[in-house]
CSV table of C-alpha atoms and ligand atoms in Angstrom, one decimal:
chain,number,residue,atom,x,y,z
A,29,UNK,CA,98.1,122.5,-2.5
A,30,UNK,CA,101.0,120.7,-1.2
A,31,UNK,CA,103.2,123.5,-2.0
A,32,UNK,CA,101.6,126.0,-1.3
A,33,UNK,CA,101.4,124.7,2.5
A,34,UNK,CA,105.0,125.6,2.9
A,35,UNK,CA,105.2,128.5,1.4
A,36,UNK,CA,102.0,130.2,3.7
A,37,UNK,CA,103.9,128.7,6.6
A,38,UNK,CA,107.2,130.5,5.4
A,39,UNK,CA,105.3,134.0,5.2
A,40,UNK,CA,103.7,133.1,8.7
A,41,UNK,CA,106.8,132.9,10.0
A,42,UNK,CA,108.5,135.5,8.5
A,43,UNK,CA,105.5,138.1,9.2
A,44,UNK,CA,106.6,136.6,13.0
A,45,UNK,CA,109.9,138.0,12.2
A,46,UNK,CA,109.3,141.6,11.8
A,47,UNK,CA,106.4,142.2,14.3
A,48,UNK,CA,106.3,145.6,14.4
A,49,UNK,CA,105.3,148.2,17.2
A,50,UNK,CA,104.6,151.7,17.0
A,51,UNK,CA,104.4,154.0,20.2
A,52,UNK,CA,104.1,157.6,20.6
A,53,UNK,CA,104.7,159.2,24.5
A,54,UNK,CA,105.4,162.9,25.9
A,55,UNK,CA,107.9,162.2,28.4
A,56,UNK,CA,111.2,164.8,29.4
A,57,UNK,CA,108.6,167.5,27.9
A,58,UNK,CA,108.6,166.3,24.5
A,59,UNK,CA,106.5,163.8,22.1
A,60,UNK,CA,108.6,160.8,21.8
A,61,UNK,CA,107.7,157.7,19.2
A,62,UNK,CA,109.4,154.3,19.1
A,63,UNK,CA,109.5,151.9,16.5
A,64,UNK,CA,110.5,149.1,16.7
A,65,UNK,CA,110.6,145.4,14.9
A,66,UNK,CA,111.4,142.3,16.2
A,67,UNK,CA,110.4,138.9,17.8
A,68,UNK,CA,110.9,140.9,21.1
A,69,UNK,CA,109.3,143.8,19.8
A,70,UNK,CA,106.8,144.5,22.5
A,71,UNK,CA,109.0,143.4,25.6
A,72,UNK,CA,111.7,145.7,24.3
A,73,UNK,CA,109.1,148.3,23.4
A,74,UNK,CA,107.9,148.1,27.3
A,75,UNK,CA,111.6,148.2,29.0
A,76,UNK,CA,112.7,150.9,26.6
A,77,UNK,CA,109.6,153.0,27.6
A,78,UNK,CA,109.5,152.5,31.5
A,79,UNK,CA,113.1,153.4,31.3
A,80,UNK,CA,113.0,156.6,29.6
A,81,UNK,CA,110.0,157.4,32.2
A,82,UNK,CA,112.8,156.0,35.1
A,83,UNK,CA,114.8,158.9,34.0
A,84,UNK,CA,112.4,161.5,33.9
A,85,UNK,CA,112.1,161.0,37.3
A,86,UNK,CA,115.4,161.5,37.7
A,87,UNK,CA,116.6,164.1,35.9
A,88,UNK,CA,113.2,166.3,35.3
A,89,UNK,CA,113.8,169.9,36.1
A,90,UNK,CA,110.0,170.7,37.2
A,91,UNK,CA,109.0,167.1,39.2
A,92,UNK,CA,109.2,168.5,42.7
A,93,UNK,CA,110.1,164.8,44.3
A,94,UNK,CA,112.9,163.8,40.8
A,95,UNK,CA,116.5,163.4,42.2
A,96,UNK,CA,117.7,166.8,39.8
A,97,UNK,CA,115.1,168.7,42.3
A,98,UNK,CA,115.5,166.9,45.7
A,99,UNK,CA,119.9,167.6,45.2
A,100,UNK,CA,119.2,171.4,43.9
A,101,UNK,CA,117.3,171.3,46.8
A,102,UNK,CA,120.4,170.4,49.6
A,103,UNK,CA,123.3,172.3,47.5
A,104,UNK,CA,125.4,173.1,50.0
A,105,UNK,CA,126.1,170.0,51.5
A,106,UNK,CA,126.9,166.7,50.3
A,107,UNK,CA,124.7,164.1,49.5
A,108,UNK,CA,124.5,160.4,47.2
A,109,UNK,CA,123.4,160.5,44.0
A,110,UNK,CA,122.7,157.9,41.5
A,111,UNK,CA,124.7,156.1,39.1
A,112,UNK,CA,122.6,157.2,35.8
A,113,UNK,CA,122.7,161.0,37.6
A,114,UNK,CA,126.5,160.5,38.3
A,115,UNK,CA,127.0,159.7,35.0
A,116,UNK,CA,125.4,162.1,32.9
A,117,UNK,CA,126.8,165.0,35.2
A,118,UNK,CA,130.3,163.3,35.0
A,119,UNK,CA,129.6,163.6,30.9
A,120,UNK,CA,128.2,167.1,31.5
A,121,UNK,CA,131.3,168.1,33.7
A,122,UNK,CA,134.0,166.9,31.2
A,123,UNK,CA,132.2,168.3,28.6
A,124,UNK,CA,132.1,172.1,30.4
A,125,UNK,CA,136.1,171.8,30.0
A,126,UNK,CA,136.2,170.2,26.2
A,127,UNK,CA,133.7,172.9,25.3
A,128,UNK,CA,135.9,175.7,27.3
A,129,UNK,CA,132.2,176.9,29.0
A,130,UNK,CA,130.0,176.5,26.2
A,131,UNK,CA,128.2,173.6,27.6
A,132,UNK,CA,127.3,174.4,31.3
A,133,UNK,CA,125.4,172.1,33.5
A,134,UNK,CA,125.3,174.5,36.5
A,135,UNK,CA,123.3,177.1,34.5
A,136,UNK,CA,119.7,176.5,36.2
A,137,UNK,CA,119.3,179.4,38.2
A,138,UNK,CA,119.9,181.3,35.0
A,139,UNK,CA,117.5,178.9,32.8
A,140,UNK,CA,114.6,179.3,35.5
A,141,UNK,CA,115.1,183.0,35.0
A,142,UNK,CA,114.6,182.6,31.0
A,143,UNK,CA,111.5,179.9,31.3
A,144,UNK,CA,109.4,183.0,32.8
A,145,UNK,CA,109.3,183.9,29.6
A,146,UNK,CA,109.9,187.7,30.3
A,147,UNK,CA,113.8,189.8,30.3
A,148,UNK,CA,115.3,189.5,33.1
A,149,UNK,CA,117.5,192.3,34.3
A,150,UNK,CA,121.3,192.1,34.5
A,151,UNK,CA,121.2,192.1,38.7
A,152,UNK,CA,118.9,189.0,38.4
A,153,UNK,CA,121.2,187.3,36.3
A,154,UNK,CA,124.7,187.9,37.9
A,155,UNK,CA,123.2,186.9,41.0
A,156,UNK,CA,122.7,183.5,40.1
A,157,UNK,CA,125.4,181.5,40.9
A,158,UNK,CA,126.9,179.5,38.1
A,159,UNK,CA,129.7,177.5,37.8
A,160,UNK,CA,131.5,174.0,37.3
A,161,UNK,CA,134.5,174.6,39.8
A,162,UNK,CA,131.2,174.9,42.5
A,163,UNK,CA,130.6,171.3,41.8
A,164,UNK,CA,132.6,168.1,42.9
A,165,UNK,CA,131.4,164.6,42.0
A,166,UNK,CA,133.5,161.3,43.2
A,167,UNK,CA,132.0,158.1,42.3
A,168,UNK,CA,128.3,158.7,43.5
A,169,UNK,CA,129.4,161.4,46.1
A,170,UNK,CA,128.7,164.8,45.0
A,171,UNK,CA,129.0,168.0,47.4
A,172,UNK,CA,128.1,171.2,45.3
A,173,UNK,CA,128.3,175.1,46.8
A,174,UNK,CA,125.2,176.8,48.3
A,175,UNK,CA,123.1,177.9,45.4
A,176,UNK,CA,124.1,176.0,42.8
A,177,UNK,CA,121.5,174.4,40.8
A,178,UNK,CA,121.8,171.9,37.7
A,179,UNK,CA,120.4,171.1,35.0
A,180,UNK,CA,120.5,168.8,32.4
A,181,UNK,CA,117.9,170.3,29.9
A,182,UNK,CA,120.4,169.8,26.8
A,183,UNK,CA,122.1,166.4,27.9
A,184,UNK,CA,118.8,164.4,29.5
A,185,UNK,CA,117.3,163.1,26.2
A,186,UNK,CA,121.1,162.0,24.4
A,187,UNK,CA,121.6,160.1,27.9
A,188,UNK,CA,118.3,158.5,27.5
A,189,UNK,CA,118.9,157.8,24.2
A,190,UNK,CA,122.3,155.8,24.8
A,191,UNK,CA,120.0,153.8,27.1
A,192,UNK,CA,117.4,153.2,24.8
A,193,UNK,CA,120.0,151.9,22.4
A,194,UNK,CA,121.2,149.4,25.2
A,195,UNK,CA,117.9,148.1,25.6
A,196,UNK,CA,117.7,147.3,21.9
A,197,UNK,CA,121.0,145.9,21.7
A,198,UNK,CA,119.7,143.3,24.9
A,199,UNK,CA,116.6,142.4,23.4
A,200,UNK,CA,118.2,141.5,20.1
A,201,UNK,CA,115.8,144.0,18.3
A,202,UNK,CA,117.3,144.4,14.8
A,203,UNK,CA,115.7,147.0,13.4
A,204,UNK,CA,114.4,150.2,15.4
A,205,UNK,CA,113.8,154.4,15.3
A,206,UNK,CA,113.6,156.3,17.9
A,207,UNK,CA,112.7,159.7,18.1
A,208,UNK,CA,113.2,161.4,21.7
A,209,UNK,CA,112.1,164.7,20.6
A,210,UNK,CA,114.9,166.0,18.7
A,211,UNK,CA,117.2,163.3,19.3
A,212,UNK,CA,116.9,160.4,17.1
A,213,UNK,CA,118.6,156.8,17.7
A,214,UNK,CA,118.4,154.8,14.4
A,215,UNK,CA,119.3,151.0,14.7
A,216,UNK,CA,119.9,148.8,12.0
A,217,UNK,CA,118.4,150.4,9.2
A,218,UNK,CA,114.8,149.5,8.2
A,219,UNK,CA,113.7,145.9,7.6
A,220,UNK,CA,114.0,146.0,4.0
A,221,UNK,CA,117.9,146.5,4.1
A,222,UNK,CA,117.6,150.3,3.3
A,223,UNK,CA,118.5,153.0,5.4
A,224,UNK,CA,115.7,154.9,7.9
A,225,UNK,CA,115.5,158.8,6.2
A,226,UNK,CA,115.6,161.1,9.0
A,227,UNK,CA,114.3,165.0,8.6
A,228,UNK,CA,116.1,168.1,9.3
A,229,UNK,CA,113.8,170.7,10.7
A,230,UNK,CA,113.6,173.9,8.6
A,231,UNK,CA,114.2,176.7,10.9
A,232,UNK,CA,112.2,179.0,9.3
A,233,UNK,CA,109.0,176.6,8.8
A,234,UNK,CA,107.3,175.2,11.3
A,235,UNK,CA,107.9,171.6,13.2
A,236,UNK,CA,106.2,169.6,10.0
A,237,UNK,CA,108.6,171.5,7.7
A,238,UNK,CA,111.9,169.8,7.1
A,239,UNK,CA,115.3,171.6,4.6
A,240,UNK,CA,116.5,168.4,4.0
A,241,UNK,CA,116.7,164.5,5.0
A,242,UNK,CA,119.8,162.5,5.9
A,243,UNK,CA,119.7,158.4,5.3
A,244,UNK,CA,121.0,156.6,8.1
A,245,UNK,CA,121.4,153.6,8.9
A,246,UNK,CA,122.8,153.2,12.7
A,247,UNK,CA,124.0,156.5,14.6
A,248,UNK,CA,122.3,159.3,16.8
A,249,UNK,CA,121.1,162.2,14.8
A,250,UNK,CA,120.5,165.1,17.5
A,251,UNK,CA,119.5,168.9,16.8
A,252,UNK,CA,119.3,172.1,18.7
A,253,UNK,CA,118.0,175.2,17.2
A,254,UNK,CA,116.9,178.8,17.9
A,255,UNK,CA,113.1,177.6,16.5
A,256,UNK,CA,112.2,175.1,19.4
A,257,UNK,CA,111.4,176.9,22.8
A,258,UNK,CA,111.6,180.8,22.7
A,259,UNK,CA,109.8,184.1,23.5
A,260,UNK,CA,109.5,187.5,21.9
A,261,UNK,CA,109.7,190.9,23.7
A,262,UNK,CA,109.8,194.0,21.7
A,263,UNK,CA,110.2,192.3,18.8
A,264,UNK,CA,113.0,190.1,19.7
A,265,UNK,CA,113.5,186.5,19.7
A,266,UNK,CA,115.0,185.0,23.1
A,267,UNK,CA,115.3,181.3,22.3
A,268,UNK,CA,116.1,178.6,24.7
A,269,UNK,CA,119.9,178.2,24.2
A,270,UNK,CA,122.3,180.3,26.4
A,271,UNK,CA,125.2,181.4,26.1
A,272,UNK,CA,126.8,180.6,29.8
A,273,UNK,CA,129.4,183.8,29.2
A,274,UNK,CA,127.1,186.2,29.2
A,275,UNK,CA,123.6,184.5,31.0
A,276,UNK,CA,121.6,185.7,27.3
A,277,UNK,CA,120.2,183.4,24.6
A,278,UNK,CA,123.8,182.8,22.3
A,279,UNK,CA,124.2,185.2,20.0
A,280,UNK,CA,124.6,183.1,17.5
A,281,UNK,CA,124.7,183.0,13.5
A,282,UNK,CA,123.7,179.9,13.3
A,283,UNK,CA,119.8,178.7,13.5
A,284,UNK,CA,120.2,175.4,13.8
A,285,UNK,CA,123.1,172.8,14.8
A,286,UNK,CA,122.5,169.2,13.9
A,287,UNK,CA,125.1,166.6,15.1
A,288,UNK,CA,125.2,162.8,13.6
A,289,UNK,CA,127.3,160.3,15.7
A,290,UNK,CA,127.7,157.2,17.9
A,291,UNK,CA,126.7,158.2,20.9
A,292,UNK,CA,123.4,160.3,22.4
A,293,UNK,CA,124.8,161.9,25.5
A,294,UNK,CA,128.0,163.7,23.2
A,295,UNK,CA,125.7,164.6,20.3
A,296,UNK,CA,123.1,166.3,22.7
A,297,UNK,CA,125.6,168.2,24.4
A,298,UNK,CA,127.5,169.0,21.7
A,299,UNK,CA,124.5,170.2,19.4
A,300,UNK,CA,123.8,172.9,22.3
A,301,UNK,CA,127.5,173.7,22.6
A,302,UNK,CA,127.9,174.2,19.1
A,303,UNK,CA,124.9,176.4,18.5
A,304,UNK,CA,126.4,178.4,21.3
A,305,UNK,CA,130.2,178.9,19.7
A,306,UNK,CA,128.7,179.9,15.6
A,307,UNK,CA,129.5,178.9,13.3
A,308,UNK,CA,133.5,180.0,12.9
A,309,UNK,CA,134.6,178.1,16.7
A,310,UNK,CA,131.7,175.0,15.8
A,311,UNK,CA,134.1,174.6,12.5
A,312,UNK,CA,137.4,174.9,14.2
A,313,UNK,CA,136.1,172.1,17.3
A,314,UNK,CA,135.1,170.2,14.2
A,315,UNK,CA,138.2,169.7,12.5
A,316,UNK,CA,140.1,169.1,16.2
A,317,UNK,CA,137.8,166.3,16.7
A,318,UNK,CA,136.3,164.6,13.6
A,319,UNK,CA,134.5,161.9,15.4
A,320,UNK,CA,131.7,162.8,14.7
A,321,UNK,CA,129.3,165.0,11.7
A,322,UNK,CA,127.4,167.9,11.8
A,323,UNK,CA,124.8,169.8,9.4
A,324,UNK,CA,125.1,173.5,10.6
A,325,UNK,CA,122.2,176.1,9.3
A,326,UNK,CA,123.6,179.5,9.3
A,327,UNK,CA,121.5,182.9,9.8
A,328,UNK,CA,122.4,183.8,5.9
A,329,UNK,CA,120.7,180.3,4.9
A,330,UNK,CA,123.8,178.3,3.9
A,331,UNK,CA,123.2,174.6,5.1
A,332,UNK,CA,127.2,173.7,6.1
A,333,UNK,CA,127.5,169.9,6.0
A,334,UNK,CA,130.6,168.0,6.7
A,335,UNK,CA,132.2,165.8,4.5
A,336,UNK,CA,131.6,162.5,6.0
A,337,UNK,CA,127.6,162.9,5.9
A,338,UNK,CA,127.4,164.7,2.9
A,339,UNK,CA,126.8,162.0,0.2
A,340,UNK,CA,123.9,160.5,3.3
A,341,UNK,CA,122.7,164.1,3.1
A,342,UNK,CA,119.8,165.6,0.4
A,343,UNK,CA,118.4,169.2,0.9
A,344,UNK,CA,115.5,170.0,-0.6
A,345,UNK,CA,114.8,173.5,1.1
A,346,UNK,CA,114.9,176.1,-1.8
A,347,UNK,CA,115.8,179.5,-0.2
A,348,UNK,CA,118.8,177.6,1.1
A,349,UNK,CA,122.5,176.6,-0.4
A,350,UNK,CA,124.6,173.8,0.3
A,351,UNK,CA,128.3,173.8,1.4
A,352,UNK,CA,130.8,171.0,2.3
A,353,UNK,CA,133.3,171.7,5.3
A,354,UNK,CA,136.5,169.6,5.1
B,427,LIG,P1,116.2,170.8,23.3
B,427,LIG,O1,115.8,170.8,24.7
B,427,LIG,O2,115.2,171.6,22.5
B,427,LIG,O3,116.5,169.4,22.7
B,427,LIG,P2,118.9,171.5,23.7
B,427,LIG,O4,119.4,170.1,23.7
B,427,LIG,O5,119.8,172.5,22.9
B,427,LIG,O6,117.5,171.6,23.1
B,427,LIG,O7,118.8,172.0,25.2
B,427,LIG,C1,118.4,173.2,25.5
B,427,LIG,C2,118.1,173.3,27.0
B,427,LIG,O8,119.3,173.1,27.8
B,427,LIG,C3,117.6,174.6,27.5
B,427,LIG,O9,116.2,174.6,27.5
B,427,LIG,C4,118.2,174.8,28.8
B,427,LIG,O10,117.4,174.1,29.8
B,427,LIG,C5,119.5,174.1,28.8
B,427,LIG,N1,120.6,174.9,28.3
B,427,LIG,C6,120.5,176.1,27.5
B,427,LIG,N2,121.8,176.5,27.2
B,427,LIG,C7,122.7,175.7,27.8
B,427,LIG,C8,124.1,175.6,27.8
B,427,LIG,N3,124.8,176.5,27.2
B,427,LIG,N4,124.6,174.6,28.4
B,427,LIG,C9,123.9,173.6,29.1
B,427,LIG,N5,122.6,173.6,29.1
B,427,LIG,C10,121.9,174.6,28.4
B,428,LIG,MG1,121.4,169.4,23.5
């Protein structure tokens, strides 16, 4: 008996360790679920969640009183925005250079167009005004051109989960997964020391179906694909990302552009801007960079991993092959 007092007491203790919480949410128009473990679990669990809802109200396209709305609303003149909107639009604007147009955060006029689910004609779309050089931000001033309208559709949920990450990192919570939709934060691995497994979506299946799974065990792990949000008219698919060029869904060979990295904001953005350049210019950014991996899936069903993820990387899709880029 007198040992075994101890031990019982160790376990206790231990099981105190690695309380564990599980949440599931739809928030920024997708079904987020956070687990974490931790002494702090449930404190963290609350400030991570009323944060991500804090930003919703910020930067949701549809909530006719968030801050994206209310400064579409006074385009034209110039007006004080705040520091999380500053900052994702400063990320947004710098990225609109890096990704020579690729990535546009001035495309909403030409999104709300597209969410009406039906062709719009070419006058519609050239009359929307779109453009970065329409849109000057200096600290937390920011004066945009009549008509302009932003959007952060492709940028909101990597910027929310760089701040989900933050609140982990203050709470001291060791061991997390987030999943914002198609963005997912892992942090520090899972309790037992191994890495969390992550699914790629299979393009072709539907949203249960994965082609492969990638271990990770800290790093952002963000995809964007022609299978998420789309439409069909006359047989056609017109999926959700555009191509800022020409105002149309990209016409792109890839299906699906997954980006694993250390930071959410950069991997959302890029995983849109990628999709949009195919798979030749999504190559050629790679190898200029390198700071970052991506799993590419490619109309002909080659799955293009590059080199750094590829041992982390197992597909299990059959009617798809497996290259390394280097
Ligand atoms: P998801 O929203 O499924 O995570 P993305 O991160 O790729 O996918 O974001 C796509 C959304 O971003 C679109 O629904 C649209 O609102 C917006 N968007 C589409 N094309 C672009 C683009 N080229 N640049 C910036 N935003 C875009
Ligand atoms: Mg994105």
């Amino acid at each position: 008996m007198k040992r075994v007092l101890p031990l019982l007491l160790a376990l206790l203790l231990l099981a105190g360790c690695t309380k564990k919480i599980e949440t599931q949410y739809y928030m920024m128009d997708t079904v987020m679920t956070f687990t974490l473990y931790g002494e702090n679990a449930k404190e963290a669990e609350r400030a991570l969640s009323d944060r991500v809802a804090a930003l919703e109200k910020v930067f949701s396209p549809t909530d006719a009183e968030s801050e994206l709305v209310t400064v579409n609303r006074a385009a034209g003149t110039s007006v004080q925005v705040s520091e999380d909107f500053a900052s994702l639009l400063d990320a947004c604007l710098a990225a609109n250079t890096e990704t020579e147009g690729a990535f546009d955060p001035t495309l909403g006029a030409v999104i709300d167009l597209w969410n009406k689910e039906t062709v719009p004609s070419a006058e519609e779309l050239s009359q929307c005004k779109v453009g970065c050089d329409a849109v000057r931000l200096e600290g937390t001033s920011l004066q945009t051109e009549t008509g302009i309208e932003l959007n952060f559709g492709a940028a909101a949920k990597g910027y929310a989960s760089d701040c989900a990450k933050e609140i982990l990192e203050e709470n001291g919570i060791e061991h997390a997964l987030l999943s914002l939709g198609g963005n997912v934060y892992a942090h520090g691995g899972k309790p037992n020391g191994e890495p969390w497994m992550v699914g790629v979506r299979d393009p072709n299946g539907d949203a249960s179906e994965w082609l492969g799974v990638v271990q990770i065990k800290d790093g952002f792990l963000i995809a964007s694909g022609d299978y998420e949000r789309y439409f069909e008219q006359n047989g056609f698919r017109y999926h959700h990302i555009l191509d800022p060029l020409i105002r149309t869904p990209a016409m792109s060979d890839l299906r699906e552009c997954v980006i694993i990295g250390e930071n959410g904001t950069r991997g959302d953005i890029l995983s849109t801007a990628l999709f949009v350049m195919g798979y030749d210019r999504a190559v050629e950014y790679w190898r200029e960079h390198r700071d970052f991996e991506m799993i590419l899936v490619r109309e002909d069903n080659a799955v293009l991993v590059t080199e750094g993820i590829s041992s982390a990387f197992t597909l299990t899709g059959e009617e798809y092959t497996l290259e390394v880029i280097e």
